[in-house]
mmCIF file of C-alpha atoms in Angstrom:
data_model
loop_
_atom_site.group_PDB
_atom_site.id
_atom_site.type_symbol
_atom_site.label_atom_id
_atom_site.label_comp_id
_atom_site.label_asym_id
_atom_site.label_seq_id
_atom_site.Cartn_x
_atom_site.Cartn_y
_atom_site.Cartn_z
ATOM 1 C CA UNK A 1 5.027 3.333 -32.912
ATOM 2 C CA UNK A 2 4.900 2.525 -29.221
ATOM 3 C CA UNK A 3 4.994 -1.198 -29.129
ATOM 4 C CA UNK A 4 5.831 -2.692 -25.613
ATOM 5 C CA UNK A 5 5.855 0.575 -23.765
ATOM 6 C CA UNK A 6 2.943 0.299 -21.371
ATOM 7 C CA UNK A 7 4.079 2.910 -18.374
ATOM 8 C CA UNK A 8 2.326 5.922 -17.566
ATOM 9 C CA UNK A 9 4.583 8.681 -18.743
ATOM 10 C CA UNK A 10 1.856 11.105 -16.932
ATOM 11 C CA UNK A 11 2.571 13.909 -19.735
ATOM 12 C CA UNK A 12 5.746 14.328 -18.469
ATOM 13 C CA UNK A 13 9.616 14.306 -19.835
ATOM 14 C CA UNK A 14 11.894 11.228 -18.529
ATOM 15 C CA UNK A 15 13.578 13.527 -16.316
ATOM 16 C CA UNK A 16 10.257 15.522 -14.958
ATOM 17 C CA UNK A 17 8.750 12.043 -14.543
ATOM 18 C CA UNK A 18 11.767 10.735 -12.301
ATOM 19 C CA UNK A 19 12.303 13.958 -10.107
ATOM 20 C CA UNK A 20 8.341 13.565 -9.138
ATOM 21 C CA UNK A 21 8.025 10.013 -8.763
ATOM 22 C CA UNK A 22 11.020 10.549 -6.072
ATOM 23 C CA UNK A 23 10.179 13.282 -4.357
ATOM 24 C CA UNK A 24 6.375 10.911 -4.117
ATOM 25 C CA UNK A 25 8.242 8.208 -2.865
ATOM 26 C CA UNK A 26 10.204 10.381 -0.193
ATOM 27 C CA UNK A 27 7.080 11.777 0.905
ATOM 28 C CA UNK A 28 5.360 8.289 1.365
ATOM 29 C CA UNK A 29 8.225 6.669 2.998
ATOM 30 C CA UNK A 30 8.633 10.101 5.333
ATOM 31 C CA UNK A 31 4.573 10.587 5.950
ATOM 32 C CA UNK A 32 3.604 7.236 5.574
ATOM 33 C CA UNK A 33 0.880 8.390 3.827
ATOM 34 C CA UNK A 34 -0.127 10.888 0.801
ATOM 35 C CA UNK A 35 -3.168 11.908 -1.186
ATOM 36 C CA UNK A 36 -2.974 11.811 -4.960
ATOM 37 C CA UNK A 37 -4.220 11.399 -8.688
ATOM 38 C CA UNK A 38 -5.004 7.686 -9.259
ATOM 39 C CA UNK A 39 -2.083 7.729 -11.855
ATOM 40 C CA UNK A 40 0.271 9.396 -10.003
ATOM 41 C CA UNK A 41 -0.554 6.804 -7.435
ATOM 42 C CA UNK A 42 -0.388 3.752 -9.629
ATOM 43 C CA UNK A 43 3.066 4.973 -11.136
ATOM 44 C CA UNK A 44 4.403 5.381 -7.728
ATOM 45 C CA UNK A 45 3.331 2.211 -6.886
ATOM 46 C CA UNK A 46 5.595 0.596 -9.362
ATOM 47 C CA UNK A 47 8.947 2.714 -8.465
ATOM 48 C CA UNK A 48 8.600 2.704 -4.443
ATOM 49 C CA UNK A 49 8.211 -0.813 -3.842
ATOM 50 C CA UNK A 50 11.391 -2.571 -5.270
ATOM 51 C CA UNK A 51 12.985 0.400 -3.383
ATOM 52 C CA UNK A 52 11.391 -0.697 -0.389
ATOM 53 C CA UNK A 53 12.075 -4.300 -1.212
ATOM 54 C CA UNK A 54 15.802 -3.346 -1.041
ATOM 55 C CA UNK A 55 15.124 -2.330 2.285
ATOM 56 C CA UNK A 56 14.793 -5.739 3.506
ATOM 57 C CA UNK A 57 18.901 -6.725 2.819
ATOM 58 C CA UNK A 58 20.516 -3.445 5.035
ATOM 59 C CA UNK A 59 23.672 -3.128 3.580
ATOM 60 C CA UNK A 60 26.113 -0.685 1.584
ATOM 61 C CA UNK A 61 25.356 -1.657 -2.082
ATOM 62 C CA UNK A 62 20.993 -1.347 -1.108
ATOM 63 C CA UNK A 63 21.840 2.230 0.806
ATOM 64 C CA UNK A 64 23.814 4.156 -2.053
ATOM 65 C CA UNK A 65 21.345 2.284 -4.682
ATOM 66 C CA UNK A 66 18.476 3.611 -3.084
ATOM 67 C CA UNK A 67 20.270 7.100 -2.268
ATOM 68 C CA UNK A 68 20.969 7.357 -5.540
ATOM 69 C CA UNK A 69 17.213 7.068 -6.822
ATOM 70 C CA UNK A 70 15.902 8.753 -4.016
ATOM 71 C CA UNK A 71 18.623 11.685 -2.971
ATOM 72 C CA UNK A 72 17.009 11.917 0.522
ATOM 73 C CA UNK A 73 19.640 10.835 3.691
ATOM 74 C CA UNK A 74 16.591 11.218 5.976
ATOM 75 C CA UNK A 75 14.355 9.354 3.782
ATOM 76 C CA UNK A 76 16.683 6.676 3.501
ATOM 77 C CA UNK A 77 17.614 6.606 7.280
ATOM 78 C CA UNK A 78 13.874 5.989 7.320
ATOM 79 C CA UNK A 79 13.493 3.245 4.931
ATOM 80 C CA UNK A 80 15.833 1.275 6.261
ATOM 81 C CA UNK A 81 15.192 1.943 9.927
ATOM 82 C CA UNK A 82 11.649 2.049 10.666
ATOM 83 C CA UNK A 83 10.170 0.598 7.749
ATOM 84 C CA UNK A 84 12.325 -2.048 7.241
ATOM 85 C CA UNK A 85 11.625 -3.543 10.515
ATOM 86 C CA UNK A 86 8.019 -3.601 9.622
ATOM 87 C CA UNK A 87 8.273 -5.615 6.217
ATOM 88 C CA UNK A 88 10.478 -7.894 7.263
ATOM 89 C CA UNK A 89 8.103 -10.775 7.143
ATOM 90 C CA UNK A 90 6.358 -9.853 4.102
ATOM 91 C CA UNK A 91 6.749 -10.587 0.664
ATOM 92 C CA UNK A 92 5.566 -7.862 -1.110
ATOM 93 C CA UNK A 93 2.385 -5.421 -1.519
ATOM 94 C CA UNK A 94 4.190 -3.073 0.798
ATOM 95 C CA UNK A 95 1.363 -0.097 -0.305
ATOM 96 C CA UNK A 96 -2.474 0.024 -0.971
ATOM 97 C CA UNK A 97 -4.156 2.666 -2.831
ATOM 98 C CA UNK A 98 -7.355 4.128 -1.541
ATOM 99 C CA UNK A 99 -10.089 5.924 -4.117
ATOM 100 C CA UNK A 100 -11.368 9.104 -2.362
ATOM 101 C CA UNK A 101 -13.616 10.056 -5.425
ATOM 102 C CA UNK A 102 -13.159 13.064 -7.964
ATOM 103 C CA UNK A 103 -10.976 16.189 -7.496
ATOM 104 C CA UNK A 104 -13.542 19.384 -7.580
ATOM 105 C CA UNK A 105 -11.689 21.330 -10.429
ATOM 106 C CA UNK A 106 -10.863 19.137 -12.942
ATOM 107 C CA UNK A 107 -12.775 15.507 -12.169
ATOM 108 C CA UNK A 108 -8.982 14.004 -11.925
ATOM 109 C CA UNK A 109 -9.527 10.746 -9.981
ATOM 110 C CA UNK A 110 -7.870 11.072 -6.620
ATOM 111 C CA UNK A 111 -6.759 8.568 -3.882
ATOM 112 C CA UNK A 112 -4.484 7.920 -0.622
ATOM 113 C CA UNK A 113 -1.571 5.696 -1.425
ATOM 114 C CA UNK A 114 -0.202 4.294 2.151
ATOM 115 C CA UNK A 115 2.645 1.551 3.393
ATOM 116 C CA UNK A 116 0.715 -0.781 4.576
ATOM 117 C CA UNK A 117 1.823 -1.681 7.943
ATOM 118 C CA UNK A 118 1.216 1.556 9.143
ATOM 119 C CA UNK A 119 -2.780 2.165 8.750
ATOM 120 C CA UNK A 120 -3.548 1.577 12.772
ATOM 121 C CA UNK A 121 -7.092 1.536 12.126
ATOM 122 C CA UNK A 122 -7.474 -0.894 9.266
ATOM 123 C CA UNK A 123 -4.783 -3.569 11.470
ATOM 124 C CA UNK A 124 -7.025 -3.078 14.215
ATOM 125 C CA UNK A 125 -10.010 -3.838 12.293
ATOM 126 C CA UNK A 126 -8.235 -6.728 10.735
ATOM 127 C CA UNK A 127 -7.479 -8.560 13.969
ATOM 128 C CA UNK A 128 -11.289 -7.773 15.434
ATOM 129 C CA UNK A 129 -12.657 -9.676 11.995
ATOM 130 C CA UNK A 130 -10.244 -12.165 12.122
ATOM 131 C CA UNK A 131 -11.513 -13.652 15.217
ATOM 132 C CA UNK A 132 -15.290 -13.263 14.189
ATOM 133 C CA UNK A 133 -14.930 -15.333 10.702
ATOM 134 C CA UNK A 134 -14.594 -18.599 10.025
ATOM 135 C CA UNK A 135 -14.246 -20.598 7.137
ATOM 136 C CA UNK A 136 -16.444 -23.228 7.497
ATOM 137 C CA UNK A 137 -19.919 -23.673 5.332
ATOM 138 C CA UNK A 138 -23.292 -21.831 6.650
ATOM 139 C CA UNK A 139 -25.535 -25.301 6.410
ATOM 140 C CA UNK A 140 -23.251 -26.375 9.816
ATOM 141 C CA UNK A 141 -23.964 -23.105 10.989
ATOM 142 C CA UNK A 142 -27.470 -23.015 10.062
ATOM 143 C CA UNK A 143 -28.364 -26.312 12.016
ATOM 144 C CA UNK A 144 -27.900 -25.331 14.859
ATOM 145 C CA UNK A 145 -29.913 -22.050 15.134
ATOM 146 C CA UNK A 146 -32.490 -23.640 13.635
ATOM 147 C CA UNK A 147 -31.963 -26.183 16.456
ATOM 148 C CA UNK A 148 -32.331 -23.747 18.912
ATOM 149 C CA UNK A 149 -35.070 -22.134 17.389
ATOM 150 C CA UNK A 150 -37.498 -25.565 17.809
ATOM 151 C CA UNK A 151 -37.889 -25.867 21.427
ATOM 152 C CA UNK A 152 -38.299 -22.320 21.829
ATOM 153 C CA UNK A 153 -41.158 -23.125 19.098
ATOM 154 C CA UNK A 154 -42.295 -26.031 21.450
ATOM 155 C CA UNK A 155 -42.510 -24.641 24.608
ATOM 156 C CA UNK A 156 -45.633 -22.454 23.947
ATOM 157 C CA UNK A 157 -47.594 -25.189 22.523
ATOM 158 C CA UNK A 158 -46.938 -27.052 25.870
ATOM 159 C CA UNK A 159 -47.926 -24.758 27.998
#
């Protein structure tokens, strides 16, 4: 039985599974970006971040902890350089997974799994939307177009 286990082992051994989910994560961290199966993605999801999170507290113990899951100097010069800098202000979600649609050869499910702070084009986008929204109800908004819209509606018939 396989009560409580509810990981992907993505048809792979313990020690298969662990060699590719770090050599993912040293890619992400390194690239800053990667394309992917949806799986792969989602499993990666779940080992990179609380290494990232240790990224946060620079010290000894969080450099040979992550060194020792990730086996990587440059990848961990990176991490905690770079990176760390970036999240320091945020509590958690340090990736998002994009879907890009099927893979051609075998329909897998495939997507871009990216840290966060460094998609320029979706921060940009992000500040440009922030100043058009607003929070407040579209009746107040309403009122006055339609406002607007009644002496323009006037001015013909006075004419």
């Amino acid at each position: 039985m396989r009560h409580n286990k509810k990981f992907n082992h993505l048809s792979r051994t313990k020690a298969h599974r662990d060699a590719l989910l770090a050599n993912m994560t040293i890619s992400l961290i390194l690239h800053k970006r990667i394309h992917t199966t949806l799986a792969k993605a989602k499993a990666l999801r779940v080992y990179a971040e609380p290494l990232i999170n240790r990224a946060k507290n620079d010290n000894m113990s969080n450099r040979r902890l992550v060194f020792s899951y990730l086996q990587s100097k440059e990848a961990v010069k990176e991490l905690f350089g770079g990176i760390a800098e970036k999240i320091a202000n945020r509590p958690g979600g340090y990736t998002r997974i994009l879907k890009t649609g099927n893979r051609l050869g075998d329909n897998a499910k495939t997507c871009f799994i990216e840290l966060v702070d460094y998609n320029e084009n979706m921060l940009n986008d992000k500040k440009e939307n922030k100043a058009k929204t607003t929070r407040r109800s579209r009746k107040k908004a309403a009122a006055p177009a339609a406002a607007a819209a009644a002496p323009a509606a006037e001015a013909p018939a006075a004419e």
